[in-house]
PDB file of C-alpha atoms in Angstrom:
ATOM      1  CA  UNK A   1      21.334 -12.869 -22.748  1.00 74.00           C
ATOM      2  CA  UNK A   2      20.688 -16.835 -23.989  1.00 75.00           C
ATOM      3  CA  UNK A   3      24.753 -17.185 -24.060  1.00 80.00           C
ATOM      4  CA  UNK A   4      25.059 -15.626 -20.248  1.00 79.00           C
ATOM      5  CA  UNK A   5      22.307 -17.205 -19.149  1.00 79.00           C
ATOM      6  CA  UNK A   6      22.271 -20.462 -21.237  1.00 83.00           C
ATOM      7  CA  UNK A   7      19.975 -23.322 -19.910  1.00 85.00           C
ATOM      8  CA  UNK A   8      18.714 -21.929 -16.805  1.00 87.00           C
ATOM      9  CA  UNK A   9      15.247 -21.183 -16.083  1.00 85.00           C
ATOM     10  CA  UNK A  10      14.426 -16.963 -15.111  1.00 83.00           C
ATOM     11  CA  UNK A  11      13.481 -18.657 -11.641  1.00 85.00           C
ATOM     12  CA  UNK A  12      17.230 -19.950 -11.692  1.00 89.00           C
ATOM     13  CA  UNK A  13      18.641 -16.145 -12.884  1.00 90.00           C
ATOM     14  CA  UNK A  14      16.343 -14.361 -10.293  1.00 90.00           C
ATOM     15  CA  UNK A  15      17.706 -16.349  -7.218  1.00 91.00           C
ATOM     16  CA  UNK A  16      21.525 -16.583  -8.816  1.00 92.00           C
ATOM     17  CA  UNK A  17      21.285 -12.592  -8.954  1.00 92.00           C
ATOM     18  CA  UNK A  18      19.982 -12.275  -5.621  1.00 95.00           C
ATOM     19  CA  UNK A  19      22.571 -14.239  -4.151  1.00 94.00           C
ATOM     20  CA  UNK A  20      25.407 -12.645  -5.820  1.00 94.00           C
ATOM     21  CA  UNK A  21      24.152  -9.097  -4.719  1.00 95.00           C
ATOM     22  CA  UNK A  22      23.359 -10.661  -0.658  1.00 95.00           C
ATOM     23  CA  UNK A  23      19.532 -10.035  -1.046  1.00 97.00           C
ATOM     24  CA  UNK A  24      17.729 -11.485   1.831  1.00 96.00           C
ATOM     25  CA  UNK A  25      15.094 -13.720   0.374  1.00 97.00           C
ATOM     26  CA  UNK A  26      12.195 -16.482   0.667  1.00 97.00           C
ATOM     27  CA  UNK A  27      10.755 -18.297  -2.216  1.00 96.00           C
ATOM     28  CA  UNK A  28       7.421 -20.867  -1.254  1.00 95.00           C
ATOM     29  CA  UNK A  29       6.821 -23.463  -3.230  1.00 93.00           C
ATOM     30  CA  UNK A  30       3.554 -25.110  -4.667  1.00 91.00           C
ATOM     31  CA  UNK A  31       4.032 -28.957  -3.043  1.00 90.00           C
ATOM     32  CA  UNK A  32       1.482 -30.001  -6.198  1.00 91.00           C
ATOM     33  CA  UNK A  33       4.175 -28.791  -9.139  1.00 90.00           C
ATOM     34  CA  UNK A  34       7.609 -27.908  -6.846  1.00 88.00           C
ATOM     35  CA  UNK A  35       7.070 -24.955  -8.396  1.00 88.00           C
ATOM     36  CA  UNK A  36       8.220 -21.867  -7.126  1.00 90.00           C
ATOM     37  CA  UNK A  37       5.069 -19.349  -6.931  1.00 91.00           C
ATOM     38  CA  UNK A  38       6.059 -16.870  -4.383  1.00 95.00           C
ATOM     39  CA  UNK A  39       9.260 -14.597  -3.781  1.00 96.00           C
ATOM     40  CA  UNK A  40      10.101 -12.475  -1.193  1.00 97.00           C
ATOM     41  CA  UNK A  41      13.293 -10.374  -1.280  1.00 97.00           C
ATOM     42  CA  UNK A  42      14.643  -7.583   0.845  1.00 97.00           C
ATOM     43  CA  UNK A  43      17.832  -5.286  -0.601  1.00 97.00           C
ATOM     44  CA  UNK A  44      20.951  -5.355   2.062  1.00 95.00           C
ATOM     45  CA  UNK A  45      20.932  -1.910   2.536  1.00 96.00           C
ATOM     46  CA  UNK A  46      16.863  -1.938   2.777  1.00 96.00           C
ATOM     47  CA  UNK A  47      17.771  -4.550   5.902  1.00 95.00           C
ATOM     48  CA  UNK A  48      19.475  -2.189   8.078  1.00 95.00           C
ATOM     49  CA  UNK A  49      16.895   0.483   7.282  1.00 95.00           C
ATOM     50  CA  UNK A  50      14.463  -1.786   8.140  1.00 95.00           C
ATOM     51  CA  UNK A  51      15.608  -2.762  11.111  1.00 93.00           C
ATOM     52  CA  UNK A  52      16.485   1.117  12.250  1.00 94.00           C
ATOM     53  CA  UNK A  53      13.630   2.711  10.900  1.00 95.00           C
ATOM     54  CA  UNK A  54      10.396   0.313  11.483  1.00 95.00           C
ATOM     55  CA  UNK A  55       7.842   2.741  13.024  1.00 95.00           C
ATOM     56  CA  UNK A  56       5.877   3.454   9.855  1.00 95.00           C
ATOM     57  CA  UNK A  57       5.021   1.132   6.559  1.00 96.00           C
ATOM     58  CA  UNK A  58       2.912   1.616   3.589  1.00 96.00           C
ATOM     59  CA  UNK A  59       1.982  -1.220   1.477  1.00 96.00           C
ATOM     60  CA  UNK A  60       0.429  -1.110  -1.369  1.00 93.00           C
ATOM     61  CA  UNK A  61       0.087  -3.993  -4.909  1.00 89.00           C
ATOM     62  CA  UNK A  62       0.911  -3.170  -8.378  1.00 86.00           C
ATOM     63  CA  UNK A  63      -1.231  -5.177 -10.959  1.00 79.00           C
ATOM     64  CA  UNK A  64      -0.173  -7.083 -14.666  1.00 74.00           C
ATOM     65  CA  UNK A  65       2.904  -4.557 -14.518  1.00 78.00           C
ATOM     66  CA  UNK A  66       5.407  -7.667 -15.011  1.00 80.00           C
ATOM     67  CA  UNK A  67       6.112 -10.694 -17.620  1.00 81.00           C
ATOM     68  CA  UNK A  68       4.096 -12.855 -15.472  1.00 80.00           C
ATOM     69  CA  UNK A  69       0.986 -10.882 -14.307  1.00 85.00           C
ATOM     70  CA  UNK A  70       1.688 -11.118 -10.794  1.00 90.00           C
ATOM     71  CA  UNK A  71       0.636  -8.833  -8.201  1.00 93.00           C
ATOM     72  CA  UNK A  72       4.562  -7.380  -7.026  1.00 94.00           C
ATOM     73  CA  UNK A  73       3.925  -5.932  -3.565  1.00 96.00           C
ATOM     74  CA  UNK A  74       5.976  -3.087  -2.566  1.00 96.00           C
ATOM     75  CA  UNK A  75       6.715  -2.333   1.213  1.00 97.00           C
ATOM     76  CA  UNK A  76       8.028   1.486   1.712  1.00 97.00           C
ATOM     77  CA  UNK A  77       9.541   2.877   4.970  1.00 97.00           C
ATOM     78  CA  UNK A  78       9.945   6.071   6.773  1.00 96.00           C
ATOM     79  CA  UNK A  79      13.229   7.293   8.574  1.00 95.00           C
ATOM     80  CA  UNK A  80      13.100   9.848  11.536  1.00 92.00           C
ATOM     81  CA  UNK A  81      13.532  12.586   8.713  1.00 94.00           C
ATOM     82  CA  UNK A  82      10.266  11.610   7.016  1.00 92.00           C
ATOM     83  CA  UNK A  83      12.594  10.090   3.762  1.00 95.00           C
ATOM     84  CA  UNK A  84      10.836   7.363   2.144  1.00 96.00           C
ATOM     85  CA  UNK A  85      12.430   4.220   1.770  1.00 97.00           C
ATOM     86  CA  UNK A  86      11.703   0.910  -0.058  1.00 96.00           C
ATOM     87  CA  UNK A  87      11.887  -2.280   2.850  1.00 97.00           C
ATOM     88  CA  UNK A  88      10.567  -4.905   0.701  1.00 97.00           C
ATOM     89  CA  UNK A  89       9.229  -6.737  -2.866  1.00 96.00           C
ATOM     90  CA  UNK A  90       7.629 -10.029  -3.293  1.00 96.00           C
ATOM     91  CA  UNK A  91       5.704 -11.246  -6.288  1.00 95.00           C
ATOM     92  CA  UNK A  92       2.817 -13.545  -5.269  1.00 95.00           C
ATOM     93  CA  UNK A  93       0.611 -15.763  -6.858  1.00 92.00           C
ATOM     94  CA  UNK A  94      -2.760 -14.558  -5.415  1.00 91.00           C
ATOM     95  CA  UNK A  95      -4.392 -11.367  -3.453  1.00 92.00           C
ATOM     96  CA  UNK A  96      -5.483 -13.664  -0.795  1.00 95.00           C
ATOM     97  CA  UNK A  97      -4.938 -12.665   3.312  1.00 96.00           C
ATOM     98  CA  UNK A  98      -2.859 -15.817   2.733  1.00 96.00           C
ATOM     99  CA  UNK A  99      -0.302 -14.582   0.812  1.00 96.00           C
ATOM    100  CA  UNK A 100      -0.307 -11.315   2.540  1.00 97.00           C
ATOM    101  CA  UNK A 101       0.568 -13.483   5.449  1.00 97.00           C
ATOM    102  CA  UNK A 102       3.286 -14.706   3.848  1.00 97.00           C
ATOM    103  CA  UNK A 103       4.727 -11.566   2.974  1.00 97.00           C
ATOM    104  CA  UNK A 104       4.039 -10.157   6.381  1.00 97.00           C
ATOM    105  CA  UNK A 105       5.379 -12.913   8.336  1.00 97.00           C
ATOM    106  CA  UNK A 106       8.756 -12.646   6.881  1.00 97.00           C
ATOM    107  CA  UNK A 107       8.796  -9.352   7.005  1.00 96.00           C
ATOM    108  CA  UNK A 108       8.444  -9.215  11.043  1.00 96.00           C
ATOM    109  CA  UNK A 109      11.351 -12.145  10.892  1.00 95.00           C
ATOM    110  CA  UNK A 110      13.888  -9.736   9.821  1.00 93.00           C
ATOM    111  CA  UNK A 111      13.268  -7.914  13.165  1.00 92.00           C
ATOM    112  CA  UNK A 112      14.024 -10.412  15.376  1.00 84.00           C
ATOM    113  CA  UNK A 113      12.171  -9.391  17.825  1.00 79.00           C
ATOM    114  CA  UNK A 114      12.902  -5.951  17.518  1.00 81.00           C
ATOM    115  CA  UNK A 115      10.959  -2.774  17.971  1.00 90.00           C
ATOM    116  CA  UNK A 116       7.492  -3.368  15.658  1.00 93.00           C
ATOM    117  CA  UNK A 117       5.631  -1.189  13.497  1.00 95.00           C
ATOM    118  CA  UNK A 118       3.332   1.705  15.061  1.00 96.00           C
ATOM    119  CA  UNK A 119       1.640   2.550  11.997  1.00 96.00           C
ATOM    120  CA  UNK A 120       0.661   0.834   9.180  1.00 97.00           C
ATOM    121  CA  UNK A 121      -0.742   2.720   5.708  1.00 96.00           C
ATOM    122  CA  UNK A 122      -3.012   0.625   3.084  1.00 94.00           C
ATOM    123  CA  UNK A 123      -5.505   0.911   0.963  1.00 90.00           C
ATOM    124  CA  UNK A 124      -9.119  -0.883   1.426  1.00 86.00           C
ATOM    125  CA  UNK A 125      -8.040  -4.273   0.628  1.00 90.00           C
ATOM    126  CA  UNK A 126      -9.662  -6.187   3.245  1.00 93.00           C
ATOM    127  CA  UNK A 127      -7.275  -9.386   2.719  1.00 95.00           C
ATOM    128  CA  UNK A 128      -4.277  -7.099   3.479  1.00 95.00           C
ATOM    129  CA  UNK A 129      -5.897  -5.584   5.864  1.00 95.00           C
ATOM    130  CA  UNK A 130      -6.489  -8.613   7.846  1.00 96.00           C
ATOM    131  CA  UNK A 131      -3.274  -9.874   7.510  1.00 96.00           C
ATOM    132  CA  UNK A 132      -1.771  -6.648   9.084  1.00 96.00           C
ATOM    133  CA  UNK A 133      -4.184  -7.655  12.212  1.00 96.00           C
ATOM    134  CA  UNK A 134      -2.593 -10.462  12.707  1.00 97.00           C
ATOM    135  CA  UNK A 135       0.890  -9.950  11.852  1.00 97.00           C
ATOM    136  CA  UNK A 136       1.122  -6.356  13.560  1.00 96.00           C
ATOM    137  CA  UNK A 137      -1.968  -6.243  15.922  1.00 96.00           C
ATOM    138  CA  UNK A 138      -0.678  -3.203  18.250  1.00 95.00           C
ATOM    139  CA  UNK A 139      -0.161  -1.315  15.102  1.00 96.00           C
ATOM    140  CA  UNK A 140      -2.608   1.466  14.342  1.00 95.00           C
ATOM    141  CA  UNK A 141      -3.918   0.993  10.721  1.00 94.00           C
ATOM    142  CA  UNK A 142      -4.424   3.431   8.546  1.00 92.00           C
ATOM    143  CA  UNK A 143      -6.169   3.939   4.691  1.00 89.00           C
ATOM    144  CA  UNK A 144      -3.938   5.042   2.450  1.00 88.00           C
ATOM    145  CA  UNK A 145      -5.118   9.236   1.555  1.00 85.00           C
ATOM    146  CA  UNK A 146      -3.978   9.426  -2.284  1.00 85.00           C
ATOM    147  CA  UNK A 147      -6.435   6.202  -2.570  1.00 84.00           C
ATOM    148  CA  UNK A 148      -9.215   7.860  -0.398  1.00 85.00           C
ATOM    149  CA  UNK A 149      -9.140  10.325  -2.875  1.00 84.00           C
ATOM    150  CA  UNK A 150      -9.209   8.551  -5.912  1.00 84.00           C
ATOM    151  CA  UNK A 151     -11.939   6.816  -4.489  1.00 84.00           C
ATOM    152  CA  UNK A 152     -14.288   9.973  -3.862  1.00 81.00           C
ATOM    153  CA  UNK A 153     -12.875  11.467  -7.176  1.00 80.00           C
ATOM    154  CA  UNK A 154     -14.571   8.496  -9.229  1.00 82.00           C
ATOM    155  CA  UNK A 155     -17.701   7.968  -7.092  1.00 81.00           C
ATOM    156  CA  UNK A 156     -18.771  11.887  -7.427  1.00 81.00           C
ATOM    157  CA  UNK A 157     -17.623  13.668 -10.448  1.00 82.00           C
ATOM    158  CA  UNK A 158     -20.415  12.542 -12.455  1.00 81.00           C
ATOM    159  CA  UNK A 159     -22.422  13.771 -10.054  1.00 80.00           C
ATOM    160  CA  UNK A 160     -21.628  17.670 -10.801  1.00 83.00           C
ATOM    161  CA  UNK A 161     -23.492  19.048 -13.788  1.00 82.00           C
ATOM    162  CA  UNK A 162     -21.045  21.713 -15.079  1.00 87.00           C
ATOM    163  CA  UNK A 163     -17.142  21.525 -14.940  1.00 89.00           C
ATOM    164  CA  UNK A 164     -16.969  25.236 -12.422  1.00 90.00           C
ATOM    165  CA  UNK A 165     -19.112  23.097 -10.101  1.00 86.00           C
ATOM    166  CA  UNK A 166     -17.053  20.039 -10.100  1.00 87.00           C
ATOM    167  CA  UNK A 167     -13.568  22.159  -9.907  1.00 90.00           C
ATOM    168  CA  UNK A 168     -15.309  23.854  -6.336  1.00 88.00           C
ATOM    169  CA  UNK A 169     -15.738  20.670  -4.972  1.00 87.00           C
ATOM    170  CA  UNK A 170     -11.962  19.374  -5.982  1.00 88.00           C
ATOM    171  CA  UNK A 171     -11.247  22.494  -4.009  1.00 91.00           C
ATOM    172  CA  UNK A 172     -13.227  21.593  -1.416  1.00 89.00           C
ATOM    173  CA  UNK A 173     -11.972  18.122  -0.970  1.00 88.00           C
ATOM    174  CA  UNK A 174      -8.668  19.047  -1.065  1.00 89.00           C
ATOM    175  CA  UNK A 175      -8.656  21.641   1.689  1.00 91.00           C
ATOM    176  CA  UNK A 176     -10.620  18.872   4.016  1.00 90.00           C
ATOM    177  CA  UNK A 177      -7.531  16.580   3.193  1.00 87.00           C
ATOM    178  CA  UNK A 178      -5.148  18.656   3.981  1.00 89.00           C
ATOM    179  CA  UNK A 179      -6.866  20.240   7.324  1.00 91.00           C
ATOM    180  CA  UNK A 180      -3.688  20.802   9.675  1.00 92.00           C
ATOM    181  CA  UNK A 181      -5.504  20.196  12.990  1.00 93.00           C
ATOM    182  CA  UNK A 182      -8.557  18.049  13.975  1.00 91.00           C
ATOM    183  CA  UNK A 183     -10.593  21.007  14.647  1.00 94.00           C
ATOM    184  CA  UNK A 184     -10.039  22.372  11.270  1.00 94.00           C
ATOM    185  CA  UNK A 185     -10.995  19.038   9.439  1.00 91.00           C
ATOM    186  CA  UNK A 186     -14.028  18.774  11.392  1.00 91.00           C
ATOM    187  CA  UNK A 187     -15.021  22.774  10.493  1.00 93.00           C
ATOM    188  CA  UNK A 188     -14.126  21.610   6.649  1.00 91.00           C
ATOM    189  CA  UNK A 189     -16.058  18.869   6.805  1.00 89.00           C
ATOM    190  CA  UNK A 190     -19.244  20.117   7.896  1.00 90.00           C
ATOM    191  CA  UNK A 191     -18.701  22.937   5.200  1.00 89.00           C
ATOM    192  CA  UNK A 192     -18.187  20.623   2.198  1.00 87.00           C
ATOM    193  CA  UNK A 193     -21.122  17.897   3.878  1.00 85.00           C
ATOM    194  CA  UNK A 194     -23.358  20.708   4.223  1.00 86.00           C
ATOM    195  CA  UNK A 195     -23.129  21.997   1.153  1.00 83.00           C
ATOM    196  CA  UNK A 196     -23.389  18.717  -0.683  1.00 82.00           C
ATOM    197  CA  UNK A 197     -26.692  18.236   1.024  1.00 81.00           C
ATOM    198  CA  UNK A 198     -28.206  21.452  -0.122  1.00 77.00           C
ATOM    199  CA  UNK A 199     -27.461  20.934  -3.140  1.00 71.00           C
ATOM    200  CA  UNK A 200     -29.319  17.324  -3.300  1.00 63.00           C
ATOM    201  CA  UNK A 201     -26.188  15.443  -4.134  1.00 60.00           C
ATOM    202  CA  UNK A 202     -26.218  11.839  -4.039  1.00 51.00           C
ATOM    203  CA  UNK A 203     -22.531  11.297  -4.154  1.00 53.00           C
ATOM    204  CA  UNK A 204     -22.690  13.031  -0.127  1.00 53.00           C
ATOM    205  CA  UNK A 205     -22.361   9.117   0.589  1.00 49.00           C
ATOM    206  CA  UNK A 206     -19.061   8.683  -0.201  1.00 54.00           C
ATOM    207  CA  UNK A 207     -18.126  11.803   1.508  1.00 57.00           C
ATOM    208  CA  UNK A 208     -19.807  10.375   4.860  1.00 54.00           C
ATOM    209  CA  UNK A 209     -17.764   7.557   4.853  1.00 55.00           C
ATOM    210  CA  UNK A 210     -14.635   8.892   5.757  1.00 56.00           C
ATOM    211  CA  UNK A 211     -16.243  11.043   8.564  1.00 55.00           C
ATOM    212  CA  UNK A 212     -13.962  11.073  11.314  1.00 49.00           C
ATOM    213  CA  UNK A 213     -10.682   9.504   9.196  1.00 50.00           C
ATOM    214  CA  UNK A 214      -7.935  12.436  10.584  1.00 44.00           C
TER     215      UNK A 214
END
């Protein structure tokens, strides 16, 4: 690799490669150093999808997974077949609603002007969050179920005092989650709440929190 590469810097490799395979791409720049902090790239073929498919996005930040211990935020699609696809990556230098902006902003460039977003999937990072406000404000927002659930799953298991009574309330969370109507969620949910509450469990607040969420 130091003979194909030779001299140049990995910021110099990164935007070589994505040039020579017609990645669409934004780097910012710190004006203190002139160094590059932030990078934004979007795969050709993720571009047309994109621009065909952008009803639905999920969002969501890996953490200390690369060299640099950047957060690398992944953008996933969904065509009209309900087939995931990946829109967008950018590595940036903080988890603030500024950078989210960043990321956002270009993001709705690619559309020029184009049909928006009508739902939006996240988890509860408030910076991101915000950001989607004000990048996609007609979007609806939504949390992000697999991290609901890991959520309640921490908050409550130490709550059960035998492993039988913490494997009947996995059951019971899992049946709320997957409720196929609105009627059914809200007959699950007064099942598993009122159970909870005769049995004197404190972790019922973190079940009340997501009253209402399908």
């Amino acid at each position: 690799k130091r003979k194909m590469y030779g001299d140049r810097t990995p910021m110099q490799i990164l935007k070589s490669m994505l040039q020579e395979e017609r990645y669409v791409y934004f780097t910012r720049v710190n004006p203190s150093t002139n160094a590059v902090e932030e990078v934004f790239f979007v795969h050709p073929d993720s571009y047309n999808m994109w621009r065909a498919f952008p009803h639905v996005l999920m969002i969501d930040a890996t953490y200390k997974t690369n060299e640099y211990k950047l957060p690398f935020i992944q953008v996933v699609g969904v065509t009209s077949t309900h087939k995931s696809f990946c829109v967008a990556h950018a590595f940036i230098s903080k988890e603030k609603q500024d950078n989210f902006l960043w990321v956002l902003q270009n993001l709705k460039g690619l559309l020029e002007e184009g049909m928006e977003p009508r739902v939006i999937v996240t988890d509860c990072d408030k910076a991101l969050m915000n950001a989607c406000d004000k990048v996609f404000p007609k979007a609806s927002k939504l949390l992000c179920r697999w991290h609901i659930s890991q959520n309640i799953l921490k908050h409550t298991k130490a709550k059960f005092a035998t492993a039988e009574e913490w494997k009947i309330f996995k059951l019971s969370w899992s049946r709320l989650c997957n409720s196929p109507t609105e009627t059914l969620y809200n007959y699950n949910f007064e099942r598993l709440f009122t159970r909870l509450t005769d049995d004197h469990r404190s972790g019922t607040y973190y079940i009340t929190n997501y009253r209402g969420l399908f």
